[in-house]
Amino acid sequence: MPPEAVLLESRAMRDSVIGRVGVLDKVKALELLPDGLHVTTRMVAEYFEVGDRAVNSLMRRHRAELTANGMHVLKGSDLRVFESSNMKLSAGSYPQGRAHLTLYTRRTILNIAMLLRDSEVARAVRTYLLDVEERGRVGVPRQAESGPTLESLDHRLTHVESSLADIGPVLRDLAPVIGRISVRLDRLDRRVDATNRVVCAMSLRLSDLAEDVRELRYGPRPLPRPHRHPGSRARRRDQG
């Protein structure tokens, strides 16, 4: 089994196993925010049983690597929208409103586990990671000739989880674009409605102008004769 220091010192080694996010729940249950994708700095600290300061210090030293693996900071309108559906307790903790919020995905948490030295939970995650990596190289006997092994199922589940973890940042980046497109479509719809009203008004006006031109050319239309009953003339002759 490779020594634990390999993960602590080598980013290439960390990158090679960063997709195995399933090991986090193997070591300790990971609590996520209601969106099912993110955790806050406080939640990361609670998972690794360390203080917030340790997580913030590690984040400052390895910001580029952690950002590449899903860490991002929300500010402004993005922060308010996220807090409205995921951070119901923020109003009590931050009565004036917080300026920003750092969020972490499963990949980011696994990345932190491979960097955090003074945490027994992080050490257990590294040990589990290296053990899984070692068993993957050596190979595990198949349990049955006609069915998947537990190792293959675990690998597939890890792949699915890592894929889901990547969806969150993508959707977050798409949200402002979709919002701007929606606003532009609403404006276009209102302009189309206004154009339709103008066209209808012009159509009515042209119809009136056509009638005026016809009267100027041919004179006003004769009034229709009053309708008479066929027997009215016979009655008049009899009276005469």
Short mmCIF file of C-alpha atoms in Angstrom, two decimals:
data_model
loop_
_atom_site.label_atom_id
_atom_site.label_comp_id
_atom_site.label_asym_id
_atom_site.label_seq_id
_atom_site.Cartn_x
_atom_site.Cartn_y
_atom_site.Cartn_z
CA MET A 1 0.00 0.00 0.00
CA PRO A 2 1.42 3.44 -0.88
CA PRO A 3 2.32 5.55 2.16
CA GLU A 4 -0.21 8.15 3.32
CA ALA A 5 2.28 10.91 2.62
CA VAL A 6 1.85 10.35 -1.10
CA LEU A 7 -1.63 11.85 -0.98
CA LEU A 8 -0.51 14.70 1.26
CA GLU A 9 2.42 15.66 -0.96
CA SER A 10 1.45 14.71 -4.53
CA ARG A 11 -1.33 16.51 -6.35
CA ALA A 12 -1.00 14.04 -9.23
CA MET A 13 -1.83 11.21 -6.82
CA ARG A 14 -4.75 13.19 -5.42
CA ASP A 15 -6.07 13.86 -8.91
CA SER A 16 -5.90 10.16 -9.75
CA VAL A 17 -8.38 9.24 -6.97
CA ILE A 18 -10.47 12.41 -6.73
CA GLY A 19 -13.46 10.67 -8.33
CA ARG A 20 -13.85 8.16 -5.47
CA VAL A 21 -16.19 10.40 -3.47
CA GLY A 22 -18.10 7.36 -2.21
CA VAL A 23 -15.40 6.71 0.39
CA LEU A 24 -16.54 9.75 2.40
CA ASP A 25 -19.75 8.03 3.53
CA LYS A 26 -17.83 4.79 4.06
CA VAL A 27 -15.81 6.50 6.78
CA LYS A 28 -18.45 8.84 8.23
CA ALA A 29 -21.93 9.98 7.22
CA LEU A 30 -21.72 13.28 5.35
CA GLU A 31 -24.54 15.76 5.91
CA LEU A 32 -25.37 17.94 2.89
CA LEU A 33 -27.42 21.09 2.42
CA PRO A 34 -31.01 20.69 1.16
CA ASP A 35 -29.82 20.92 -2.45
CA GLY A 36 -28.05 17.57 -1.94
CA LEU A 37 -24.82 18.82 -3.51
CA HIS A 38 -23.07 21.31 -1.24
CA VAL A 39 -21.82 21.91 2.30
CA THR A 40 -20.58 25.03 4.07
CA THR A 41 -17.24 25.63 5.80
CA ARG A 42 -18.85 24.89 9.17
CA MET A 43 -20.22 21.58 7.89
CA VAL A 44 -16.80 20.61 6.50
CA ALA A 45 -15.21 21.37 9.86
CA GLU A 46 -17.83 19.28 11.66
CA TYR A 47 -17.30 16.34 9.31
CA PHE A 48 -13.53 16.32 9.90
CA GLU A 49 -13.97 17.20 13.61
CA VAL A 50 -11.71 20.26 13.42
CA GLY A 51 -12.23 23.98 13.86
CA ASP A 52 -13.38 26.36 11.14
CA ARG A 53 -9.96 28.01 11.28
CA ALA A 54 -8.23 24.82 10.14
CA VAL A 55 -10.51 24.55 7.11
CA ASN A 56 -10.11 28.24 6.21
CA SER A 57 -6.34 28.01 6.53
CA LEU A 58 -6.18 24.98 4.24
CA MET A 59 -8.53 26.71 1.79
CA ARG A 60 -6.22 29.72 1.53
CA ARG A 61 -3.15 27.53 0.91
CA HIS A 62 -4.79 25.33 -1.73
CA ARG A 63 -7.45 27.62 -3.20
CA ALA A 64 -6.62 26.86 -6.83
CA GLU A 65 -6.78 23.09 -6.36
CA LEU A 66 -9.96 23.19 -4.31
CA THR A 67 -11.62 25.54 -6.81
CA ALA A 68 -10.75 23.12 -9.60
CA ASN A 69 -12.60 20.44 -7.63
CA GLY A 70 -15.84 22.30 -7.04
CA MET A 71 -15.29 24.92 -4.33
CA HIS A 72 -16.90 28.25 -5.19
CA VAL A 73 -17.96 31.46 -3.48
CA LEU A 74 -21.44 32.95 -3.79
CA LYS A 75 -22.02 36.70 -3.59
CA GLY A 76 -24.76 39.20 -4.30
CA SER A 77 -27.94 37.97 -5.96
CA ASP A 78 -26.60 34.41 -6.37
CA LEU A 79 -26.06 34.26 -2.61
CA ARG A 80 -29.55 35.57 -1.82
CA VAL A 81 -31.21 33.08 -4.17
CA PHE A 82 -29.20 30.17 -2.73
CA GLU A 83 -29.86 31.17 0.88
CA SER A 84 -33.60 31.51 0.27
CA SER A 85 -33.91 27.79 -0.46
CA ASN A 86 -30.93 26.25 1.38
CA MET A 87 -29.97 28.41 4.32
CA LYS A 88 -33.13 29.03 6.34
CA LEU A 89 -31.12 29.67 9.49
CA SER A 90 -28.90 32.36 7.96
CA ALA A 91 -31.18 35.16 9.09
CA GLY A 92 -30.56 34.25 12.73
CA SER A 93 -26.82 33.71 12.32
CA TYR A 94 -26.27 36.77 10.11
CA PRO A 95 -28.92 39.40 10.99
CA GLN A 96 -27.22 41.98 8.69
CA GLY A 97 -26.72 39.42 5.93
CA ARG A 98 -23.43 37.79 5.04
CA ALA A 99 -21.25 39.20 2.28
CA HIS A 100 -20.30 35.83 0.75
CA LEU A 101 -20.66 32.10 1.26
CA THR A 102 -18.10 29.42 0.39
CA LEU A 103 -19.59 26.13 -0.80
CA TYR A 104 -17.94 22.74 -1.21
CA THR A 105 -18.95 19.68 -3.23
CA ARG A 106 -18.17 16.04 -2.43
CA ARG A 107 -15.09 16.25 -4.63
CA THR A 108 -13.89 19.29 -2.68
CA ILE A 109 -14.41 17.50 0.63
CA LEU A 110 -12.46 14.46 -0.61
CA ASN A 111 -9.75 16.86 -1.78
CA ILE A 112 -9.63 18.39 1.70
CA ALA A 113 -9.42 14.90 3.25
CA MET A 114 -6.26 14.31 1.22
CA LEU A 115 -4.72 17.57 2.46
CA LEU A 116 -5.86 17.92 6.08
CA ARG A 117 -3.17 16.53 8.39
CA ASP A 118 -4.57 17.05 11.89
CA SER A 119 -7.82 15.12 11.56
CA GLU A 120 -8.45 11.48 12.41
CA VAL A 121 -11.40 11.43 10.02
CA ALA A 122 -9.26 12.76 7.17
CA ARG A 123 -6.61 10.18 7.97
CA ALA A 124 -9.22 7.41 7.88
CA VAL A 125 -10.45 8.66 4.49
CA ARG A 126 -6.89 8.61 3.12
CA THR A 127 -6.35 5.10 4.45
CA TYR A 128 -9.58 3.89 2.88
CA LEU A 129 -8.70 5.58 -0.41
CA LEU A 130 -5.29 3.96 -0.58
CA ASP A 131 -6.74 0.58 0.36
CA VAL A 132 -9.34 0.82 -2.42
CA GLU A 133 -6.67 1.93 -4.88
CA GLU A 134 -4.43 -0.96 -3.89
CA ARG A 135 -7.23 -3.52 -4.21
CA GLY A 136 -8.11 -2.04 -7.59
CA ARG A 137 -4.57 -2.66 -8.85
CA VAL A 138 -4.22 -6.12 -7.38
CA GLY A 139 -7.70 -7.18 -8.44
CA VAL A 140 -10.56 -8.72 -6.46
CA PRO A 141 -11.89 -12.23 -7.23
CA ARG A 142 -15.29 -12.23 -8.89
CA GLN A 143 -18.10 -13.41 -6.65
CA ALA A 144 -20.03 -14.94 -9.52
CA GLU A 145 -19.35 -15.53 -13.16
CA SER A 146 -22.62 -14.03 -14.32
CA GLY A 147 -22.98 -10.94 -12.11
CA PRO A 148 -21.11 -7.76 -11.17
CA THR A 149 -18.82 -7.73 -8.15
CA LEU A 150 -19.23 -5.48 -5.14
CA GLU A 151 -16.07 -3.68 -6.20
CA SER A 152 -17.43 -2.92 -9.67
CA LEU A 153 -20.75 -1.73 -8.21
CA ASP A 154 -18.93 0.53 -5.76
CA HIS A 155 -16.86 1.94 -8.61
CA ARG A 156 -19.97 2.65 -10.67
CA LEU A 157 -21.71 4.30 -7.73
CA THR A 158 -18.66 6.46 -7.10
CA HIS A 159 -18.63 7.49 -10.75
CA VAL A 160 -22.31 8.46 -10.60
CA GLU A 161 -21.84 10.44 -7.40
CA SER A 162 -18.86 12.31 -8.83
CA SER A 163 -20.86 13.11 -11.96
CA LEU A 164 -23.74 14.48 -9.89
CA ALA A 165 -21.31 16.57 -7.88
CA ASP A 166 -20.14 18.24 -11.10
CA ILE A 167 -23.69 19.12 -12.16
CA GLY A 168 -24.18 21.65 -9.35
CA PRO A 169 -21.49 24.15 -10.51
CA VAL A 170 -22.63 23.78 -14.12
CA LEU A 171 -26.24 24.58 -13.21
CA ARG A 172 -25.06 27.47 -11.04
CA ASP A 173 -23.12 28.92 -13.97
CA LEU A 174 -26.08 28.44 -16.31
CA ALA A 175 -28.62 30.06 -13.98
CA PRO A 176 -27.64 33.71 -14.75
CA VAL A 177 -27.54 32.97 -18.49
CA ILE A 178 -30.98 31.34 -18.40
CA GLY A 179 -32.28 34.27 -16.35
CA ARG A 180 -31.02 36.81 -18.89
CA ILE A 181 -32.50 34.79 -21.78
CA SER A 182 -35.83 34.63 -19.96
CA VAL A 183 -35.86 38.40 -19.46
CA ARG A 184 -35.06 38.99 -23.13
CA LEU A 185 -37.80 36.58 -24.21
CA ASP A 186 -40.31 38.38 -21.98
CA ARG A 187 -39.33 41.71 -23.54
CA LEU A 188 -39.61 40.24 -27.03
CA ASP A 189 -43.03 38.81 -26.21
CA ARG A 190 -44.25 42.21 -25.04
CA ARG A 191 -42.88 43.83 -28.20
CA VAL A 192 -44.68 41.24 -30.36
CA ASP A 193 -47.95 41.94 -28.52
CA ALA A 194 -47.52 45.67 -29.04
CA THR A 195 -46.76 45.12 -32.74
CA ASN A 196 -49.89 42.99 -33.10
CA ARG A 197 -52.01 45.76 -31.58
CA VAL A 198 -50.51 48.31 -33.98
CA VAL A 199 -51.13 46.03 -36.96
CA CYS A 200 -54.77 45.52 -35.92
CA ALA A 201 -55.29 49.26 -35.52
CA MET A 202 -53.70 49.91 -38.91
CA SER A 203 -55.90 47.24 -40.50
CA LEU A 204 -59.04 48.91 -39.14
CA ARG A 205 -57.83 52.30 -40.31
CA LEU A 206 -57.07 51.01 -43.81
CA SER A 207 -60.55 49.48 -43.97
CA ASP A 208 -62.07 52.86 -43.10
CA LEU A 209 -59.88 54.59 -45.70
CA ALA A 210 -60.95 52.08 -48.37
CA GLU A 211 -64.60 52.88 -47.63
CA ASP A 212 -63.91 56.62 -47.82
CA VAL A 213 -62.16 56.23 -51.17
CA ARG A 214 -65.03 54.17 -52.56
CA GLU A 215 -67.55 56.86 -51.54
CA LEU A 216 -65.44 59.58 -53.13
CA ARG A 217 -65.28 57.64 -56.40
CA TYR A 218 -68.78 56.21 -56.67
CA GLY A 219 -70.81 58.23 -54.23
CA PRO A 220 -72.42 57.01 -51.06
CA ARG A 221 -74.07 53.66 -51.15
CA PRO A 222 -77.88 53.83 -51.68
CA LEU A 223 -79.97 53.12 -48.69
CA PRO A 224 -81.70 49.76 -48.86
CA ARG A 225 -85.43 49.85 -49.78
CA PRO A 226 -87.84 49.03 -47.02
CA HIS A 227 -89.14 45.51 -47.29
CA ARG A 228 -92.82 45.25 -48.43
CA HIS A 229 -95.17 42.34 -48.03
CA PRO A 230 -96.33 40.87 -51.42
CA GLY A 231 -100.01 41.44 -50.58
CA SER A 232 -99.69 45.12 -49.76
CA ARG A 233 -100.22 46.33 -53.41
CA ALA A 234 -103.39 44.19 -53.83
CA ARG A 235 -104.86 45.66 -50.66
CA ARG A 236 -104.18 49.19 -51.94
CA ARG A 237 -105.93 48.49 -55.28
CA ASP A 238 -108.96 47.08 -53.50
CA GLN A 239 -109.16 50.19 -51.32
CA GLY A 240 -108.93 52.42 -54.38
#
